[in-house]
Amino acid sequence: MLVLLTEVWFSGMLGGKPLPPMSNHTKERVNMAKVTLENFYSNLIAQHEEREMRQQKLEKVMDQEGLADEEKRMRRSQHARKETEFLRLKRTRLGLEDFESLKVIGRGAFGEVRLVQKKDTGHVYAMKILRKADMLEKEQLGHIRAERDILVEADSLWVVKMFYSFQDKMNLYLIMEFLPGGDMMTLLMKMDTLSEEATQFYIAETVLAIDSIHQLGFIHRDIKPDNLLLDSRGHVKLSDFGLCTGLKRAHRTDFYKNLNHSLPSDLTQNMNSKRKAETWKRNRRQLAFSTVGTPDYIAPEVFMQNGYNKLCDWWSLGVIMYEMLIGYPPFCSETPQETYRKVMNWRETLIFPPEVPISEKAKDLILRFCCEEEHRVGAAGVEEIKTNPFFEGVDYDHIRERPAAIPIEIKSIDDTSHFDEFPESDILHPATSVSNQTETELKNKDWVFINYTYKRFEGLTARGSIPSYMKSGKR
């Protein structure tokens, strides 16, 4: 009813009589009420559907295990108790005070990631913290909403799992599974280049990971080594889904509107591969933590205004494969603007240095990834990629069960040795650095973050603290 009334009001007619113009304040209040009601009822429906799915999954597992009727009855009874406990725990307020911060393990333009431990269970998580003020100022509301919603829906072995999300007056918090292997960017910077066998393993796993989100109807749009995380066994998981809305400044065409499309006089054009790799590594960390980021992995069609589809993710994977084998991405330059121009002129700039030889199969697959959209491998479906000669011998059905190409040594559940060192910050204690005016502005705009809170069934119903001998203390 409220939605209908709002639409009628905005049309300027009610019962045939024109209404006075609605003030901006009134419009915002109406929108707030509309969003609150819509979220309330959509949450009720979603909770019912999720409960039905969990029940169906239980019945399927019990049938597969061939359990006797009495054992099934006991399992159903245990499951019902978990569901009741889940409903009770969902009503409890989850906040920052429920977690102990152990260490900063990542930092970006809009916040940081911390290793934290839940006080009541001892479970260790990665807490992603985003500053509300920055989200509003940089118009990242679609970004953070997309990431939260996709992490709720994409319950997959190939996607980093989110257990909780909540907020306070200054920050948004995502409580994710902690993947102690670090990310692919760190691995590549340590290794310089990977063997073709190792490259085959990581690219094959990333193909399956990308396909898993494509099947859900999502396009990642930001596939790069920073967003390929490694679990405790060295297997790949996708992270950072914010750019599914395409709101990041570096992904908008207007960011590059003052650049001409002619081939640049690239300062790194005449460098040999060793010097080029050194230049790339020197700039890479700074680009990873900046607002602009790096356009190295972005497909050319994403920069244009003609639209694009999920094939843009396969272009990005081709760039990563090149970097794994050569030591730097094919379009790397001294500045993001130069990189952009090289991407747009890829037919002239995508070359393979003769001093770093790779197989014809590898070269062919890279060129099948990084080509015109209509000719790109994967246009006919993911099977076209999986059956490419480069992946000969890959057992896709059991790849996650085999040892990783490069073993990850993990000493404890809170081992952060595969992450960079970061200094402490005041993001968890922002009162000292935030003005009263900023707090008031955030309070007035806080309705845009409605329905951000989430609690996953597995997270709330998991039991058993971490044994003390598995803890290595704070780092």
Short mmCIF file of C-alpha atoms in Angstrom, two decimals:
data_model
loop_
_atom_site.label_atom_id
_atom_site.label_comp_id
_atom_site.label_asym_id
_atom_site.label_seq_id
_atom_site.Cartn_x
_atom_site.Cartn_y
_atom_site.Cartn_z
CA MET A 1 0.00 0.00 0.00
CA LEU A 2 2.82 2.36 0.94
CA VAL A 3 4.60 1.60 -2.32
CA LEU A 4 1.45 2.30 -4.34
CA LEU A 5 0.79 5.52 -2.44
CA THR A 6 4.37 6.64 -3.06
CA GLU A 7 4.04 6.00 -6.79
CA VAL A 8 0.75 7.89 -6.93
CA TRP A 9 2.22 10.80 -4.99
CA PHE A 10 5.24 11.04 -7.27
CA SER A 11 2.94 11.10 -10.29
CA GLY A 12 1.39 14.21 -8.77
CA MET A 13 -2.21 12.94 -8.66
CA LEU A 14 -4.44 11.50 -5.95
CA GLY A 15 -8.15 11.10 -6.66
CA GLY A 16 -7.74 13.35 -9.67
CA LYS A 17 -6.42 16.24 -7.56
CA PRO A 18 -2.86 17.49 -7.89
CA LEU A 19 -0.78 17.36 -4.74
CA PRO A 20 1.78 19.91 -3.62
CA PRO A 21 5.39 18.99 -4.42
CA MET A 22 6.95 16.55 -1.96
CA SER A 23 10.00 17.92 -0.14
CA ASN A 24 13.31 16.10 -0.37
CA HIS A 25 13.09 15.30 3.35
CA THR A 26 9.65 13.73 2.90
CA LYS A 27 10.82 11.76 -0.13
CA GLU A 28 13.72 10.35 1.86
CA ARG A 29 11.43 9.38 4.75
CA VAL A 30 9.04 7.66 2.35
CA ASN A 31 11.92 5.80 0.73
CA MET A 32 13.19 4.74 4.13
CA ALA A 33 9.77 3.36 5.11
CA LYS A 34 9.44 1.63 1.74
CA VAL A 35 12.84 -0.05 2.02
CA THR A 36 12.16 -1.10 5.62
CA LEU A 37 8.84 -2.79 4.74
CA GLU A 38 10.19 -4.44 1.60
CA ASN A 39 13.18 -5.83 3.48
CA PHE A 40 11.04 -7.09 6.35
CA TYR A 41 8.80 -9.20 4.11
CA SER A 42 11.54 -10.30 1.72
CA ASN A 43 13.55 -11.51 4.73
CA LEU A 44 10.59 -13.55 5.99
CA ILE A 45 10.25 -15.24 2.59
CA ALA A 46 14.01 -15.83 2.31
CA GLN A 47 14.21 -17.35 5.80
CA HIS A 48 11.38 -19.76 4.99
CA GLU A 49 13.00 -20.79 1.69
CA GLU A 50 16.40 -21.29 3.33
CA ARG A 51 14.87 -23.46 6.07
CA GLU A 52 13.10 -25.58 3.45
CA MET A 53 16.37 -25.97 1.51
CA ARG A 54 18.24 -27.10 4.64
CA GLN A 55 15.54 -29.68 5.35
CA GLN A 56 15.66 -30.97 1.76
CA LYS A 57 19.46 -31.17 1.91
CA LEU A 58 19.26 -33.20 5.14
CA GLU A 59 16.76 -35.64 3.61
CA LYS A 60 18.94 -36.05 0.51
CA VAL A 61 22.07 -36.76 2.56
CA MET A 62 20.25 -39.30 4.73
CA ASP A 63 18.93 -41.10 1.64
CA GLN A 64 22.42 -41.19 0.14
CA GLU A 65 23.80 -42.67 3.37
CA GLY A 66 21.03 -45.29 3.46
CA LEU A 67 20.12 -44.63 7.11
CA ALA A 68 17.55 -46.69 8.98
CA ASP A 69 14.25 -45.03 9.95
CA GLU A 70 15.28 -44.69 13.61
CA GLU A 71 18.57 -42.99 12.70
CA LYS A 72 16.71 -40.65 10.33
CA ARG A 73 14.31 -39.74 13.13
CA MET A 74 17.22 -38.86 15.42
CA ARG A 75 18.89 -36.77 12.72
CA ARG A 76 15.66 -34.88 12.06
CA SER A 77 15.27 -34.24 15.77
CA GLN A 78 18.84 -32.90 16.03
CA HIS A 79 18.27 -30.72 12.97
CA ALA A 80 15.03 -29.33 14.43
CA ARG A 81 16.88 -28.36 17.62
CA LYS A 82 19.52 -26.59 15.55
CA GLU A 83 16.83 -24.69 13.66
CA THR A 84 15.24 -23.59 16.95
CA GLU A 85 18.63 -22.52 18.29
CA PHE A 86 19.32 -20.65 15.06
CA LEU A 87 16.08 -18.65 15.39
CA ARG A 88 16.94 -17.80 19.00
CA LEU A 89 20.51 -16.78 18.21
CA LYS A 90 19.41 -14.71 15.19
CA ARG A 91 17.48 -12.48 17.58
CA THR A 92 20.61 -11.75 19.62
CA ARG A 93 22.56 -8.67 18.67
CA LEU A 94 26.00 -9.33 17.22
CA GLY A 95 28.57 -6.57 17.44
CA LEU A 96 32.20 -5.61 17.57
CA GLU A 97 32.38 -6.49 21.25
CA ASP A 98 31.83 -10.17 20.37
CA PHE A 99 35.19 -10.35 18.59
CA GLU A 100 38.78 -9.87 19.67
CA SER A 101 41.00 -8.19 17.10
CA LEU A 102 44.30 -10.03 16.60
CA LYS A 103 46.02 -8.36 13.66
CA VAL A 104 45.55 -6.20 10.54
CA ILE A 105 46.03 -8.45 7.49
CA GLY A 106 44.85 -6.18 4.67
CA ARG A 107 44.17 -2.54 3.87
CA GLY A 108 42.46 -0.80 0.97
CA ALA A 109 41.00 2.50 -0.10
CA PHE A 110 37.75 2.09 1.88
CA GLY A 111 38.78 0.16 4.97
CA GLU A 112 40.79 -2.81 6.13
CA VAL A 113 40.72 -6.53 6.93
CA ARG A 114 41.58 -7.88 10.38
CA LEU A 115 42.14 -11.33 11.79
CA VAL A 116 39.66 -11.67 14.67
CA GLN A 117 38.57 -14.34 17.12
CA LYS A 118 34.97 -14.81 18.27
CA LYS A 119 35.07 -14.66 22.04
CA ASP A 120 32.41 -17.28 22.84
CA THR A 121 33.61 -20.04 20.48
CA GLY A 122 37.26 -19.21 19.81
CA HIS A 123 36.69 -19.49 16.06
CA VAL A 124 38.99 -17.35 13.93
CA TYR A 125 37.66 -15.17 11.09
CA ALA A 126 38.71 -12.41 8.71
CA MET A 127 36.76 -9.22 9.52
CA LYS A 128 36.37 -6.81 6.60
CA ILE A 129 35.70 -3.29 7.90
CA LEU A 130 34.28 -0.59 5.63
CA ARG A 131 33.89 3.06 6.67
CA LYS A 132 30.34 4.29 6.07
CA ALA A 133 31.49 7.86 5.45
CA ASP A 134 33.78 6.68 2.64
CA MET A 135 31.04 4.51 1.15
CA LEU A 136 28.71 7.51 0.98
CA GLU A 137 31.32 9.98 -0.23
CA LYS A 138 32.66 7.70 -2.99
CA GLU A 139 29.19 6.49 -4.04
CA GLN A 140 30.01 2.89 -3.15
CA LEU A 141 26.57 1.91 -1.81
CA GLY A 142 25.91 -0.40 -4.76
CA HIS A 143 29.39 -1.84 -4.29
CA ILE A 144 28.96 -2.86 -0.64
CA ARG A 145 25.34 -4.00 -1.12
CA ALA A 146 26.29 -6.24 -4.05
CA GLU A 147 29.15 -7.80 -2.13
CA ARG A 148 27.02 -8.55 0.92
CA ASP A 149 24.12 -9.97 -1.12
CA ILE A 150 26.30 -12.15 -3.32
CA LEU A 151 28.19 -13.57 -0.35
CA VAL A 152 24.86 -14.52 1.21
CA GLU A 153 23.70 -16.30 -1.95
CA ALA A 154 26.93 -17.86 -3.23
CA ASP A 155 27.33 -20.74 -0.78
CA SER A 156 30.07 -22.58 -2.68
CA LEU A 157 33.44 -24.26 -2.13
CA TRP A 158 34.84 -21.85 -4.71
CA VAL A 159 33.72 -18.64 -2.96
CA VAL A 160 34.98 -17.26 0.33
CA LYS A 161 32.23 -17.89 2.88
CA MET A 162 30.64 -15.06 4.84
CA PHE A 163 29.27 -16.02 8.26
CA TYR A 164 28.01 -12.70 9.62
CA SER A 165 27.54 -9.08 8.67
CA PHE A 166 26.60 -6.21 10.97
CA GLN A 167 27.14 -2.49 11.43
CA ASP A 168 27.54 0.28 13.96
CA LYS A 169 27.18 4.03 13.55
CA MET A 170 30.55 4.41 11.79
CA ASN A 171 31.41 1.12 10.04
CA LEU A 172 30.11 -1.93 8.19
CA TYR A 173 31.51 -5.35 9.10
CA LEU A 174 31.73 -8.58 7.09
CA ILE A 175 32.84 -11.65 9.06
CA MET A 176 34.39 -14.05 6.55
CA GLU A 177 36.20 -17.35 6.72
CA PHE A 178 39.92 -16.78 7.24
CA LEU A 179 41.99 -18.22 4.40
CA PRO A 180 45.55 -18.44 5.78
CA GLY A 181 47.20 -19.06 2.40
CA GLY A 182 47.04 -15.37 1.50
CA ASP A 183 46.26 -14.29 -2.07
CA MET A 184 47.61 -15.01 -5.53
CA MET A 185 49.18 -11.56 -5.83
CA THR A 186 51.44 -12.29 -2.83
CA LEU A 187 52.29 -15.73 -4.19
CA LEU A 188 53.22 -14.34 -7.61
CA MET A 189 55.41 -11.64 -6.08
CA LYS A 190 57.27 -14.30 -4.11
CA MET A 191 57.65 -16.76 -6.99
CA ASP A 192 58.39 -14.40 -9.92
CA THR A 193 56.95 -16.95 -12.40
CA LEU A 194 55.11 -20.26 -12.10
CA SER A 195 55.73 -23.46 -14.00
CA GLU A 196 53.22 -24.47 -16.65
CA GLU A 197 52.10 -27.33 -14.40
CA ALA A 198 51.40 -24.95 -11.51
CA THR A 199 49.74 -22.46 -13.88
CA GLN A 200 47.51 -25.22 -15.24
CA PHE A 201 46.38 -26.08 -11.69
CA TYR A 202 45.55 -22.51 -10.59
CA ILE A 203 43.93 -21.48 -13.86
CA ALA A 204 41.81 -24.68 -13.92
CA GLU A 205 40.60 -24.04 -10.36
CA THR A 206 39.85 -20.41 -11.20
CA VAL A 207 37.85 -21.52 -14.25
CA LEU A 208 35.65 -23.60 -11.95
CA ALA A 209 35.39 -20.75 -9.44
CA ILE A 210 34.36 -18.18 -12.07
CA ASP A 211 31.90 -20.63 -13.61
CA SER A 212 30.28 -21.20 -10.19
CA ILE A 213 29.30 -17.52 -9.93
CA HIS A 214 28.32 -17.31 -13.60
CA GLN A 215 25.85 -20.12 -12.93
CA LEU A 216 24.28 -17.94 -10.24
CA GLY A 217 23.84 -15.15 -12.77
CA PHE A 218 26.72 -12.98 -11.53
CA ILE A 219 29.60 -11.41 -13.42
CA HIS A 220 32.60 -10.79 -11.18
CA ARG A 221 34.16 -8.00 -13.29
CA ASP A 222 37.19 -7.71 -11.02
CA ILE A 223 39.07 -10.97 -11.53
CA LYS A 224 42.70 -10.30 -10.54
CA PRO A 225 45.34 -12.04 -8.40
CA ASP A 226 44.40 -9.94 -5.35
CA ASN A 227 40.91 -11.51 -5.38
CA LEU A 228 42.06 -15.13 -5.72
CA LEU A 229 42.53 -16.28 -2.14
CA LEU A 230 44.23 -19.52 -1.06
CA ASP A 231 42.89 -21.75 1.70
CA SER A 232 44.99 -23.72 4.19
CA ARG A 233 45.68 -26.40 1.56
CA GLY A 234 46.54 -23.94 -1.20
CA HIS A 235 43.29 -24.17 -3.18
CA VAL A 236 41.62 -21.16 -4.81
CA LYS A 237 38.57 -19.25 -3.58
CA LEU A 238 37.09 -16.11 -5.13
CA SER A 239 36.60 -12.96 -3.08
CA ASP A 240 35.58 -9.29 -3.42
CA PHE A 241 32.33 -9.14 -5.38
CA GLY A 242 31.66 -5.43 -4.97
CA LEU A 243 32.23 -4.50 -8.61
CA CYS A 244 29.27 -6.57 -9.74
CA THR A 245 27.51 -3.20 -9.81
CA GLY A 246 30.30 -1.60 -11.83
CA LEU A 247 30.40 1.49 -9.62
CA LYS A 248 34.13 1.67 -9.00
CA ARG A 249 35.63 4.78 -10.49
CA ALA A 250 38.40 2.90 -12.23
CA HIS A 251 35.82 0.85 -14.13
CA ARG A 252 33.89 3.81 -15.50
CA THR A 253 34.55 5.07 -18.97
CA ASP A 254 34.42 8.70 -17.80
CA PHE A 255 37.47 8.15 -15.61
CA TYR A 256 39.48 7.86 -18.82
CA LYS A 257 37.54 10.43 -20.87
CA ASN A 258 40.54 12.75 -21.29
CA LEU A 259 42.74 10.01 -22.71
CA ASN A 260 43.11 9.60 -26.44
CA HIS A 261 43.02 6.10 -27.88
CA SER A 262 46.30 6.31 -29.75
CA LEU A 263 49.11 3.98 -28.82
CA PRO A 264 51.19 5.62 -26.05
CA SER A 265 54.89 6.24 -26.09
CA ASP A 266 55.25 3.70 -23.28
CA LEU A 267 58.22 4.25 -20.99
CA THR A 268 58.54 0.50 -20.39
CA GLN A 269 58.21 -0.48 -24.05
CA ASN A 270 61.93 -1.13 -24.55
CA MET A 271 62.66 -2.75 -21.20
CA ASN A 272 63.67 -6.38 -21.10
CA SER A 273 61.42 -8.78 -19.21
CA LYS A 274 63.53 -8.68 -16.04
CA ARG A 275 63.43 -4.88 -15.73
CA LYS A 276 59.76 -4.85 -16.67
CA ALA A 277 58.96 -7.36 -13.91
CA GLU A 278 60.91 -5.27 -11.38
CA THR A 279 59.01 -2.13 -12.39
CA TRP A 280 55.71 -3.97 -12.14
CA LYS A 281 56.44 -5.29 -8.67
CA ARG A 282 57.59 -1.89 -7.47
CA ASN A 283 54.24 -0.31 -8.43
CA ARG A 284 51.96 -3.27 -7.74
CA ARG A 285 51.49 -2.88 -3.99
CA GLN A 286 50.65 0.80 -4.25
CA LEU A 287 48.06 0.15 -6.97
CA ALA A 288 46.47 -2.65 -4.92
CA PHE A 289 45.78 -0.29 -2.01
CA SER A 290 44.69 2.76 -4.02
CA THR A 291 41.22 4.01 -4.89
CA VAL A 292 41.95 3.87 -8.61
CA GLY A 293 43.39 0.36 -8.60
CA THR A 294 44.93 -1.12 -11.73
CA PRO A 295 43.20 -1.55 -15.10
CA ASP A 296 45.66 -4.31 -16.11
CA TYR A 297 43.09 -7.11 -15.83
CA ILE A 298 40.02 -5.34 -17.19
CA ALA A 299 38.63 -6.38 -20.57
CA PRO A 300 38.53 -3.61 -23.21
CA GLU A 301 34.76 -3.88 -23.64
CA VAL A 302 34.28 -2.96 -19.96
CA PHE A 303 35.81 0.47 -20.67
CA MET A 304 33.40 1.08 -23.54
CA GLN A 305 29.74 2.08 -23.40
CA ASN A 306 28.45 -0.71 -25.63
CA GLY A 307 27.75 -3.16 -22.80
CA TYR A 308 29.49 -6.39 -21.87
CA ASN A 309 28.73 -9.82 -20.45
CA LYS A 310 30.34 -12.62 -18.44
CA LEU A 311 33.01 -13.12 -21.11
CA CYS A 312 34.87 -10.16 -19.59
CA ASP A 313 35.87 -12.45 -16.71
CA TRP A 314 37.60 -14.84 -19.11
CA TRP A 315 39.69 -12.00 -20.56
CA SER A 316 40.88 -11.21 -17.02
CA LEU A 317 41.82 -14.85 -16.49
CA GLY A 318 43.94 -14.76 -19.66
CA VAL A 319 45.83 -11.74 -18.30
CA ILE A 320 46.47 -13.58 -15.01
CA MET A 321 47.70 -16.66 -16.90
CA TYR A 322 50.14 -14.47 -18.85
CA GLU A 323 51.40 -12.95 -15.59
CA MET A 324 51.89 -16.38 -14.00
CA LEU A 325 54.07 -17.56 -16.88
CA ILE A 326 55.86 -14.33 -17.90
CA GLY A 327 56.19 -12.54 -14.54
CA TYR A 328 54.08 -9.44 -15.25
CA PRO A 329 50.76 -8.79 -17.03
CA PRO A 330 50.87 -8.04 -20.76
CA PHE A 331 49.73 -4.41 -20.55
CA CYS A 332 51.66 -3.22 -17.48
CA SER A 333 53.01 0.32 -17.71
CA GLU A 334 54.25 3.13 -15.50
CA THR A 335 50.77 4.63 -15.05
CA PRO A 336 47.17 3.34 -15.09
CA GLN A 337 46.44 5.69 -18.01
CA GLU A 338 49.17 4.12 -20.13
CA THR A 339 47.95 0.65 -19.15
CA TYR A 340 44.44 1.60 -20.24
CA ARG A 341 45.68 2.71 -23.66
CA LYS A 342 47.62 -0.53 -24.07
CA VAL A 343 44.53 -2.59 -23.18
CA MET A 344 42.46 -0.69 -25.74
CA ASN A 345 45.17 -1.34 -28.35
CA TRP A 346 45.71 -4.97 -27.36
CA ARG A 347 46.14 -6.17 -30.95
CA GLU A 348 49.45 -4.28 -31.12
CA THR A 349 50.54 -4.52 -27.46
CA LEU A 350 49.81 -8.16 -26.55
CA ILE A 351 53.20 -9.69 -27.31
CA PHE A 352 55.23 -12.53 -25.80
CA PRO A 353 58.85 -11.71 -24.88
CA PRO A 354 61.24 -14.15 -26.62
CA GLU A 355 63.52 -14.29 -23.56
CA VAL A 356 60.72 -15.97 -21.53
CA PRO A 357 59.67 -18.96 -23.67
CA ILE A 358 56.35 -20.69 -23.02
CA SER A 359 54.63 -23.59 -24.79
CA GLU A 360 52.47 -23.11 -27.85
CA LYS A 361 49.49 -24.58 -25.93
CA ALA A 362 49.86 -21.93 -23.22
CA LYS A 363 50.31 -19.12 -25.72
CA ASP A 364 47.29 -20.28 -27.71
CA LEU A 365 45.00 -20.33 -24.64
CA ILE A 366 46.11 -16.85 -23.57
CA LEU A 367 45.31 -15.56 -27.06
CA ARG A 368 41.93 -17.33 -26.93
CA PHE A 369 41.15 -15.55 -23.62
CA CYS A 370 42.48 -12.15 -24.69
CA CYS A 371 40.81 -11.52 -28.02
CA GLU A 372 37.61 -10.08 -29.51
CA GLU A 373 34.58 -10.80 -27.36
CA GLU A 374 32.76 -12.78 -30.05
CA HIS A 375 35.78 -15.06 -30.64
CA ARG A 376 36.74 -15.48 -26.97
CA VAL A 377 37.01 -18.99 -25.52
CA GLY A 378 34.04 -19.59 -23.24
CA ALA A 379 31.54 -17.90 -25.57
CA ALA A 380 30.11 -21.37 -26.29
CA GLY A 381 30.13 -22.33 -22.60
CA VAL A 382 32.64 -23.29 -19.94
CA GLU A 383 33.20 -26.75 -21.46
CA GLU A 384 34.94 -25.01 -24.35
CA ILE A 385 37.54 -23.77 -21.85
CA LYS A 386 37.81 -26.99 -19.84
CA THR A 387 38.52 -29.06 -22.95
CA ASN A 388 41.25 -26.73 -24.25
CA PRO A 389 44.51 -28.68 -24.95
CA PHE A 390 46.34 -26.70 -22.23
CA PHE A 391 44.19 -28.45 -19.60
CA GLU A 392 44.91 -31.95 -20.87
CA GLY A 393 44.93 -34.41 -17.95
CA VAL A 394 43.06 -32.15 -15.51
CA ASP A 395 40.52 -34.05 -13.36
CA TYR A 396 38.01 -31.27 -12.75
CA ASP A 397 35.73 -33.43 -10.61
CA HIS A 398 38.45 -34.10 -8.03
CA ILE A 399 40.85 -31.19 -8.45
CA ARG A 400 40.05 -29.74 -5.05
CA GLU A 401 40.86 -33.07 -3.40
CA ARG A 402 44.38 -33.33 -4.87
CA PRO A 403 47.38 -31.54 -3.32
CA ALA A 404 47.80 -27.95 -4.49
CA ALA A 405 50.53 -27.19 -7.04
CA ILE A 406 52.41 -25.16 -4.42
CA PRO A 407 51.91 -26.48 -0.85
CA ILE A 408 50.96 -23.94 1.81
CA GLU A 409 52.65 -24.33 5.19
CA ILE A 410 50.29 -23.31 7.98
CA LYS A 411 51.56 -23.41 11.57
CA SER A 412 48.30 -22.60 13.35
CA ILE A 413 44.74 -21.48 12.76
CA ASP A 414 45.76 -17.83 13.13
CA ASP A 415 48.97 -18.03 11.09
CA THR A 416 49.36 -14.77 9.14
CA SER A 417 52.81 -15.41 7.69
CA HIS A 418 51.38 -15.36 4.15
CA PHE A 419 50.12 -11.79 4.57
CA ASP A 420 51.90 -8.43 4.47
CA GLU A 421 52.62 -6.52 7.66
CA PHE A 422 50.36 -3.52 8.33
CA PRO A 423 50.53 -0.92 11.12
CA GLU A 424 47.60 -0.54 13.50
CA SER A 425 44.90 2.05 12.76
CA ASP A 426 42.06 3.78 14.60
CA ILE A 427 39.28 2.38 12.38
CA LEU A 428 37.78 0.47 15.33
CA HIS A 429 38.00 3.58 17.52
CA PRO A 430 36.88 6.31 15.12
CA ALA A 431 35.41 8.69 17.69
CA THR A 432 38.75 10.48 18.08
CA SER A 433 39.01 11.30 14.38
CA VAL A 434 35.39 11.91 13.36
CA SER A 435 33.62 15.23 13.81
CA ASN A 436 30.14 15.66 15.28
CA GLN A 437 28.98 16.96 11.89
CA THR A 438 30.11 13.74 10.18
CA GLU A 439 28.33 11.64 12.82
CA THR A 440 25.11 13.62 12.27
CA GLU A 441 25.35 13.21 8.49
CA LEU A 442 25.87 9.45 8.88
CA LYS A 443 22.89 9.18 11.21
CA ASN A 444 20.66 10.96 8.69
CA LYS A 445 21.82 8.67 5.88
CA ASP A 446 21.91 5.45 7.89
CA TRP A 447 18.67 4.12 6.37
CA VAL A 448 20.57 3.27 3.16
CA PHE A 449 22.32 0.48 5.11
CA ILE A 450 19.04 -1.17 6.19
CA ASN A 451 19.07 -4.98 6.05
CA TYR A 452 22.86 -5.22 6.06
CA THR A 453 22.85 -7.58 9.07
CA TYR A 454 23.19 -11.30 8.31
CA LYS A 455 23.85 -14.49 10.28
CA ARG A 456 24.64 -17.78 8.52
CA PHE A 457 23.07 -20.99 9.85
CA GLU A 458 26.41 -22.84 10.00
CA GLY A 459 28.04 -19.98 11.86
CA LEU A 460 25.49 -19.71 14.65
CA THR A 461 24.95 -23.45 15.12
CA ALA A 462 28.65 -24.46 15.07
CA ARG A 463 29.78 -25.72 18.44
CA GLY A 464 33.08 -26.40 20.14
CA SER A 465 35.83 -23.98 21.01
CA ILE A 466 39.24 -24.09 19.39
CA PRO A 467 41.62 -26.17 21.55
CA SER A 468 44.26 -24.08 23.26
CA TYR A 469 47.12 -26.08 21.74
CA MET A 470 46.00 -24.90 18.25
CA LYS A 471 46.37 -21.26 19.18
CA SER A 472 49.66 -19.50 18.68
CA GLY A 473 48.65 -16.29 20.41
CA LYS A 474 48.38 -12.80 18.99
CA ARG A 475 50.58 -11.69 16.13
#
